[in-house]
Amino acid sequence: MRYADITGWGKCTPPAILTNADLSTFLETDDEWIQSRTGMQERRISHVPVSDLAHIACERALAAAGKTASDVELIIFGSCSFDQMVPNAASRVQQLLGADNAACIDLNTACTSGMYALSVATAMIKTGSVKSTLVIGAEVTSVLMDWSDRDVAVLFGDGAAAFLLEASDQKSGVVAESLGCFGKHRDILDVTGWGTKYINQGLVLGDTKWNFNGPEIFKRAVIGMSKACDNVLEKENLAKEEIDLVVPHQANLRIIDALAKRMGAGEEKVFVNIQRYGNMSAATAPLALVEAVEEGRVTPGAKLLLPAFGGGLTWSAHLINWGARTTPLGTTDVDLPPCAKTGLELVQDIIAAKKAAQA
Ligand code: ACO
């Protein structure tokens, strides 16, 4: 049987930080509300398009695997904030990397996009279509945010993560998964102004309004992710106690806590980085996994469970058998261009640009 081992991993977090205190300078909100309701303290705001973040994460993943761009046969880019629809974002990553032998796919399932990309990549390696794939979960929602809406503006941040998957005979990488969608309830998380249908309704593309029912999403996130976790454990005939680390999607610390309680997982078995980044949508679970490895929370052969949830309402859980290596084979000097602005200044620029476009 052929598997898709994760041999390289990398992240790219833009340097500009937007704190809760920064948000309270232009929204009626405060640090106490945001921290107590969500667990978030700060998030990152990107000064470059999403494919630039993805490119750096991929360079780091390739270096960690000791591979070059020409070894890559496929790039799957999971996101819902691509910098362009045509040409696609994966082709820009191919161009920036010089990965001339790679096919290029963009994939959107909202916050679960990085994890669905991992499924597609694993399946294509298992069937023998390709031997190596770069999987990306990356998001720059800051440019699509409605910065006048405190209900949503405090929740999101920008970031990117990438993995290199390579064919292996060892039972490693994704060994079981459960994917699904509560399509009947797709309207409880709906962003207007972010797609072509709105042009006929007199809306300007990019002039977004986030219509979402937070408490309903909260409930369904816990139900969807718990169900997906149960499904994968059953598929592999594993007990909850046999999981070494749960690395969940990070939309709200209280969602993570509710899920952990259902899983019977104590703090030491759950990886949390929401305080640093907020919800990075498609980048969230992949970047959490990269940090879990970097922080030594993933041991060789560890069994990892990654539940995720997003618009659609898509849900998923992946059971990963981590391979033998938890240290990168190499590093790279390639980095983002420097950013001279603070997170707050970047957000003020976005607000001003949108106002100017509407005038
Ligand atoms: N600062 C201060 N007050 C606020 C803020 C804010 N940033 N945002 C909302 N409030 C107010 C509301 O107006 C409301 O006031 P009211 O009682 O006077 O009407 C009050 O706080 C409570 O609002 P609730 O929506 O009941 O707050 P809740 O405890 O449910 O927390 C939250 C809201 C954080 C959105 C939560 O419901 C949640 O995490 N939901 C799921 C996650 C989610 O929806 N993420 C975005 C979707 S993407 C995804 O990853 C699935």
Coordinates of C-alpha atoms and ligand atoms in Angstrom, one line a residue:
M1 CA 0.0 0.0 0.0
R2 CA 1.2 3.5 -0.9
Y3 CA 1.0 6.4 1.6
A4 CA 1.8 10.1 1.4
D5 CA 4.3 11.0 4.1
I6 CA 4.7 14.6 5.3
T7 CA 8.4 15.1 4.8
G8 CA 8.6 18.9 4.8
W9 CA 6.7 21.7 6.7
G10 CA 6.9 25.4 6.8
K11 CA 4.9 28.5 7.8
C12 CA 4.9 32.2 6.9
T13 CA 3.4 34.6 9.3
P14 CA 3.5 38.3 8.1
P15 CA 5.4 40.5 10.6
A16 CA 2.8 43.2 11.2
I17 CA 0.8 42.6 14.4
L18 CA -2.7 43.9 15.1
T19 CA -3.5 43.7 18.8
N20 CA -6.9 43.8 20.6
A21 CA -5.9 47.3 21.8
D22 CA -5.3 48.4 18.2
L23 CA -8.8 47.2 17.3
S24 CA -10.4 49.2 20.1
T25 CA -9.0 52.4 18.5
F26 CA -11.5 52.2 15.7
L27 CA -14.2 49.7 16.9
E28 CA -16.4 49.6 19.9
T29 CA -14.6 46.7 21.5
D30 CA -12.0 45.9 24.1
D31 CA -9.3 43.4 25.0
E32 CA -11.4 41.9 27.8
W33 CA -14.4 41.1 25.5
I34 CA -12.2 39.7 22.8
Q35 CA -10.0 37.5 25.1
S36 CA -12.9 36.2 27.2
R37 CA -15.1 35.4 24.2
T38 CA -12.5 34.1 21.8
G39 CA -9.1 33.6 23.5
M40 CA -7.5 35.9 20.9
Q41 CA -4.9 38.5 21.9
E42 CA -3.4 39.5 18.5
R43 CA -3.4 38.6 14.8
R44 CA -1.1 39.2 11.8
I45 CA -1.9 41.6 8.9
S46 CA -0.2 40.9 5.6
H47 CA 1.6 43.5 3.5
V48 CA 1.8 41.2 0.5
P49 CA -0.7 39.1 -1.5
V50 CA -1.6 35.6 -0.2
S51 CA 0.5 33.8 -2.9
D52 CA 3.6 35.6 -1.6
L53 CA 3.0 34.2 1.9
A54 CA 2.3 30.8 0.4
H55 CA 5.5 30.9 -1.6
I56 CA 7.7 31.5 1.5
A57 CA 5.9 28.7 3.4
C58 CA 6.6 26.4 0.5
E59 CA 10.3 27.4 0.3
R60 CA 10.6 26.5 4.0
A61 CA 8.7 23.2 3.5
L62 CA 11.0 22.2 0.6
A63 CA 14.1 23.1 2.7
A64 CA 12.8 21.1 5.6
A65 CA 12.4 18.1 3.3
G66 CA 15.8 18.6 1.7
K67 CA 14.1 18.8 -1.8
T68 CA 14.2 21.4 -4.6
A69 CA 11.3 23.0 -6.5
S70 CA 11.9 20.8 -9.5
D71 CA 11.1 17.7 -7.4
V72 CA 7.5 18.9 -7.0
E73 CA 4.9 17.3 -9.3
L74 CA 1.7 19.0 -8.0
I75 CA 0.8 22.2 -6.0
I76 CA -2.6 22.4 -4.3
F77 CA -3.4 25.8 -2.9
G78 CA -6.2 25.8 -0.3
S79 CA -7.7 29.2 0.4
C80 CA -10.7 31.5 -0.1
S81 CA -8.8 34.7 -0.5
F82 CA -6.8 34.0 -3.8
D83 CA -5.1 37.2 -5.1
Q84 CA -6.7 36.5 -8.5
M85 CA -9.1 34.0 -10.0
V86 CA -7.4 33.9 -13.4
P87 CA -4.6 32.9 -13.5
N88 CA -4.9 30.8 -10.4
A89 CA -2.8 31.3 -7.2
A90 CA -1.1 27.9 -7.4
S91 CA 0.5 28.9 -10.7
R92 CA 1.9 32.0 -9.1
V93 CA 3.5 29.9 -6.4
Q94 CA 4.9 27.6 -9.1
Q95 CA 6.4 30.6 -10.9
L96 CA 7.9 32.1 -7.7
L97 CA 9.4 28.7 -6.7
G98 CA 10.5 27.8 -10.2
A99 CA 8.6 24.5 -9.8
D100 CA 8.2 24.0 -13.5
N101 CA 7.3 20.3 -13.3
A102 CA 4.3 20.9 -11.1
A103 CA 0.6 20.9 -12.0
C104 CA -1.3 23.6 -10.2
I105 CA -4.8 23.5 -8.5
D106 CA -6.6 26.1 -6.4
L107 CA -9.1 24.6 -3.9
N108 CA -11.7 26.5 -1.8
T109 CA -13.7 25.0 1.1
A110 CA -13.3 28.2 3.2
C111 CA -11.6 27.6 6.6
T112 CA -11.1 23.8 5.9
S113 CA -9.4 24.5 2.5
G114 CA -5.9 23.6 3.7
M115 CA -7.1 20.3 5.2
Y116 CA -9.2 19.4 2.1
A117 CA -6.1 20.2 0.0
L118 CA -4.2 17.7 2.2
S119 CA -6.9 15.1 1.4
V120 CA -6.7 15.6 -2.3
A121 CA -2.9 15.6 -2.3
T122 CA -2.8 12.4 -0.3
A123 CA -5.3 10.7 -2.6
M124 CA -3.4 11.6 -5.7
I125 CA -0.2 10.3 -4.3
K126 CA -1.9 7.1 -3.1
T127 CA -3.4 6.4 -6.6
G128 CA 0.1 6.9 -8.1
S129 CA -0.8 10.0 -10.2
V130 CA 2.1 11.9 -8.6
K131 CA 4.9 11.2 -6.2
S132 CA 5.3 14.5 -4.5
T133 CA 3.0 17.4 -3.8
L134 CA 3.1 20.8 -2.1
V135 CA 0.0 21.4 0.0
I136 CA -0.8 25.0 1.0
G137 CA -3.3 26.5 3.5
A138 CA -3.0 30.2 3.2
E139 CA -5.3 33.2 3.8
V140 CA -5.2 37.0 3.6
T141 CA -8.7 37.9 4.8
S142 CA -7.6 41.4 5.9
V143 CA -8.3 42.9 2.5
L144 CA -11.7 41.4 2.4
M145 CA -12.7 42.3 5.9
D146 CA -15.5 44.6 6.8
W147 CA -13.5 46.6 9.3
S148 CA -16.6 48.5 10.5
D149 CA -18.2 45.3 11.9
R150 CA -16.9 44.4 15.3
D151 CA -18.8 41.1 15.2
V152 CA -16.3 39.7 12.7
A153 CA -13.4 42.1 12.3
V154 CA -11.8 41.0 15.6
L155 CA -11.9 37.3 14.7
F156 CA -9.5 36.9 11.7
G157 CA -5.8 37.2 10.8
D158 CA -3.5 36.4 7.9
G159 CA -1.0 33.6 7.5
A160 CA 0.2 30.6 5.5
A161 CA 1.5 27.1 6.0
A162 CA 2.7 24.4 3.6
F163 CA 3.7 20.7 3.6
L164 CA 5.6 18.6 1.2
L165 CA 4.0 15.2 0.8
E166 CA 6.0 12.3 -0.7
A167 CA 5.1 8.8 -1.7
S168 CA 6.1 6.2 1.0
D169 CA 5.6 2.5 1.7
Q170 CA 5.4 3.3 5.5
K171 CA 2.0 3.9 7.0
S172 CA 2.5 7.6 7.5
G173 CA 0.9 10.9 6.6
V174 CA -3.0 10.9 6.5
V175 CA -4.1 7.4 7.3
A176 CA -7.9 8.2 7.7
E177 CA -10.1 11.1 7.2
S178 CA -13.7 12.2 7.4
L179 CA -15.0 15.0 5.2
G180 CA -18.5 16.5 5.1
C181 CA -20.7 19.6 4.7
F182 CA -23.9 20.9 6.4
G183 CA -25.0 22.5 3.1
K184 CA -28.5 23.1 4.3
H185 CA -27.1 25.6 6.8
R186 CA -24.7 27.3 4.4
D187 CA -26.4 30.6 4.8
I188 CA -25.4 31.1 8.4
L189 CA -21.9 32.1 7.2
D190 CA -22.4 34.1 4.1
V191 CA -20.1 36.9 2.8
T192 CA -21.6 39.3 0.2
G193 CA -19.4 41.1 -2.2
W194 CA -16.8 38.3 -2.5
G195 CA -18.0 36.6 -5.7
T196 CA -19.4 37.1 -9.2
K197 CA -23.1 36.8 -8.4
Y198 CA -23.1 40.2 -6.6
I199 CA -22.1 42.2 -9.7
N200 CA -25.8 41.9 -10.9
Q201 CA -27.0 43.1 -7.5
G202 CA -25.2 46.4 -7.8
L203 CA -22.5 45.5 -5.3
V204 CA -18.8 46.3 -5.8
L205 CA -16.6 43.2 -5.7
G206 CA -14.5 43.4 -2.5
D207 CA -17.1 45.6 -0.7
T208 CA -17.9 42.8 1.7
K209 CA -20.5 42.3 4.4
W210 CA -20.1 39.3 6.6
N211 CA -23.5 37.9 7.5
F212 CA -23.0 35.2 10.1
N213 CA -24.7 33.8 13.1
G214 CA -21.9 33.2 15.6
P215 CA -23.7 31.1 18.2
E216 CA -25.2 28.8 15.5
I217 CA -21.8 28.4 13.8
F218 CA -20.3 27.7 17.3
K219 CA -22.8 24.9 17.9
R220 CA -22.4 23.3 14.5
A221 CA -18.6 23.6 14.6
V222 CA -18.5 21.5 17.8
I223 CA -21.0 19.0 16.4
G224 CA -19.3 18.7 13.0
M225 CA -15.8 18.4 14.3
S226 CA -16.8 15.9 17.0
K227 CA -18.6 13.7 14.5
A228 CA -15.7 13.8 12.1
C229 CA -13.3 12.9 14.9
D230 CA -15.5 9.9 15.9
N231 CA -15.6 8.8 12.3
V232 CA -11.8 8.7 11.8
L233 CA -11.2 7.0 15.1
E234 CA -13.8 4.3 14.1
K235 CA -12.2 3.9 10.7
E236 CA -8.8 3.2 12.3
N237 CA -10.3 1.3 15.3
L238 CA -8.6 3.6 17.7
A239 CA -9.7 4.8 21.2
K240 CA -9.6 8.5 22.0
E241 CA -6.9 7.9 24.5
E242 CA -4.6 6.6 21.8
I243 CA -4.4 10.0 20.2
D244 CA -1.1 11.8 21.1
L245 CA -2.1 15.3 20.1
V246 CA -5.3 17.1 18.8
V247 CA -4.4 20.0 16.5
P248 CA -7.8 21.7 15.9
H249 CA -9.0 24.5 13.7
Q250 CA -8.7 27.7 15.8
A251 CA -11.9 29.8 15.4
N252 CA -12.6 30.3 19.1
L253 CA -10.9 29.0 22.3
R254 CA -14.3 28.0 23.7
I255 CA -15.0 25.8 20.6
I256 CA -11.6 24.1 21.1
D257 CA -12.4 23.6 24.8
A258 CA -15.8 22.1 24.1
L259 CA -14.3 19.8 21.5
A260 CA -11.5 18.8 23.8
K261 CA -14.1 18.0 26.5
R262 CA -16.0 15.7 24.2
M263 CA -12.8 14.0 23.2
G264 CA -11.8 13.6 26.8
A265 CA -8.5 15.3 25.9
G266 CA -6.6 17.3 28.6
E267 CA -4.8 20.6 27.9
E268 CA -1.5 18.7 27.4
K269 CA -3.1 16.8 24.4
V270 CA -4.5 19.9 22.6
F271 CA -2.4 22.3 20.6
V272 CA -3.6 26.0 20.8
N273 CA -2.1 29.1 19.1
I274 CA -5.3 31.1 18.7
Q275 CA -3.9 33.8 21.1
R276 CA -1.2 34.7 18.6
Y277 CA -3.0 34.6 15.3
G278 CA -6.8 34.5 15.7
N279 CA -8.6 32.5 13.0
M280 CA -6.5 32.4 9.8
S281 CA -9.2 30.4 8.0
A282 CA -7.5 27.9 5.6
A283 CA -4.1 28.5 7.1
T284 CA -5.2 27.8 10.7
A285 CA -5.0 24.0 11.2
P286 CA -2.0 23.6 8.8
L287 CA 0.0 26.4 10.6
A288 CA -1.0 25.0 14.0
L289 CA 0.5 21.6 12.9
V290 CA 3.7 23.3 11.7
E291 CA 4.1 25.1 15.1
A292 CA 3.3 21.9 17.0
V293 CA 6.2 20.2 15.2
E294 CA 8.5 23.3 15.7
E295 CA 7.7 23.4 19.5
G296 CA 8.5 19.7 20.0
R297 CA 4.9 18.7 20.6
V298 CA 5.0 16.1 17.8
T299 CA 7.2 13.0 18.5
P300 CA 8.3 10.5 15.9
G301 CA 5.4 8.1 15.0
A302 CA 2.8 10.3 16.9
K303 CA -0.9 9.9 16.2
L304 CA -2.4 13.3 15.5
L305 CA -6.0 14.3 15.1
L306 CA -6.8 17.5 13.1
P307 CA -10.5 18.5 13.2
A308 CA -11.6 21.6 11.1
F309 CA -14.7 23.5 10.3
G310 CA -15.6 26.3 7.8
G311 CA -18.1 28.1 5.6
G312 CA -20.3 25.9 3.6
L313 CA -20.6 24.6 6.3
T314 CA -17.7 22.2 5.6
W315 CA -16.2 20.0 8.3
S316 CA -13.4 17.5 8.4
A317 CA -11.0 15.5 10.6
H318 CA -7.7 13.9 9.6
L319 CA -5.8 11.2 11.4
I320 CA -2.1 11.6 10.7
N321 CA 0.6 9.2 11.6
W322 CA 3.7 11.4 11.8
G323 CA 6.8 9.9 10.3
A324 CA 10.2 9.3 11.8
R325 CA 11.6 12.8 11.5
T326 CA 10.5 15.8 13.5
T327 CA 13.5 18.1 12.7
P328 CA 14.0 19.9 9.3
L329 CA 16.8 18.7 7.0
G330 CA 17.5 22.3 6.1
T331 CA 16.4 26.0 6.2
T332 CA 16.3 28.8 3.6
D333 CA 17.2 32.5 3.5
V334 CA 14.3 33.3 1.2
D335 CA 12.0 35.6 3.1
L336 CA 9.2 38.2 2.7
P337 CA 10.1 41.8 1.8
P338 CA 10.4 43.9 5.0
C339 CA 7.2 45.7 6.1
A340 CA 7.6 49.3 7.3
K341 CA 4.0 49.6 8.6
T342 CA 2.3 48.4 11.8
G343 CA -0.7 46.2 11.6
L344 CA -3.0 49.1 12.5
E345 CA -1.5 51.3 9.7
L346 CA -2.0 48.4 7.2
V347 CA -5.7 48.1 8.3
Q348 CA -6.1 51.9 8.0
D349 CA -4.7 51.8 4.5
I350 CA -7.3 49.1 3.6
I351 CA -10.2 51.1 5.1
A352 CA -9.0 54.2 3.2
A353 CA -8.6 52.3 -0.1
K354 CA -12.1 50.9 0.1
K355 CA -13.6 54.3 0.9
A356 CA -11.8 55.8 -2.1
A357 CA -13.1 53.1 -4.4
Q358 CA -16.7 53.7 -3.2
A359 CA -16.5 57.5 -3.6
Ligands
ACO1 N1 -16.7 43.6 21.1 C1 -17.6 43.8 22.0 N2 -18.9 43.3 22.0 C2 -19.2 42.5 20.9 C3 -18.2 42.2 19.9 C4 -16.9 42.8 20.0 N3 -16.0 42.6 19.1 N4 -18.8 41.4 19.0 C5 -20.1 41.2 19.4 N5 -20.3 41.9 20.5 C6 -21.5 41.9 21.4 C7 -22.7 41.6 20.5 O1 -23.2 42.7 19.9 C8 -23.7 41.1 21.6 O2 -24.2 42.3 22.2 P1 -25.8 42.3 22.7 O3 -25.9 41.2 23.7 O4 -25.9 43.6 23.3 O5 -26.6 42.0 21.5 C9 -22.8 40.4 22.6 O6 -21.5 40.9 22.3 C10 -22.8 38.9 22.6 O7 -22.8 38.5 21.3 P2 -22.8 37.0 20.9 O8 -22.8 36.8 19.4 O9 -23.9 36.3 21.7 O10 -21.4 36.5 21.5 P3 -20.8 35.1 21.6 O11 -20.5 34.8 23.0 O12 -21.6 34.1 20.8 O13 -19.4 35.3 20.8 C11 -18.5 34.8 18.6 C12 -19.4 35.7 19.4 C13 -17.1 35.0 19.2 C14 -18.5 35.1 17.2 C15 -18.9 33.3 18.8 O14 -20.2 33.1 18.6 C16 -18.1 32.4 17.9 O15 -16.9 32.2 18.1 N6 -18.8 31.7 17.0 C17 -18.2 30.7 16.1 C18 -17.0 31.2 15.4 C19 -17.3 32.0 14.2 O16 -18.4 32.3 13.9 N7 -16.2 32.4 13.4 C20 -16.4 33.1 12.2 C21 -16.7 32.1 11.2 S1 -15.4 31.3 10.5 C22 -15.1 29.7 11.1 O17 -14.0 29.4 11.3 C23 -16.2 28.8 11.2

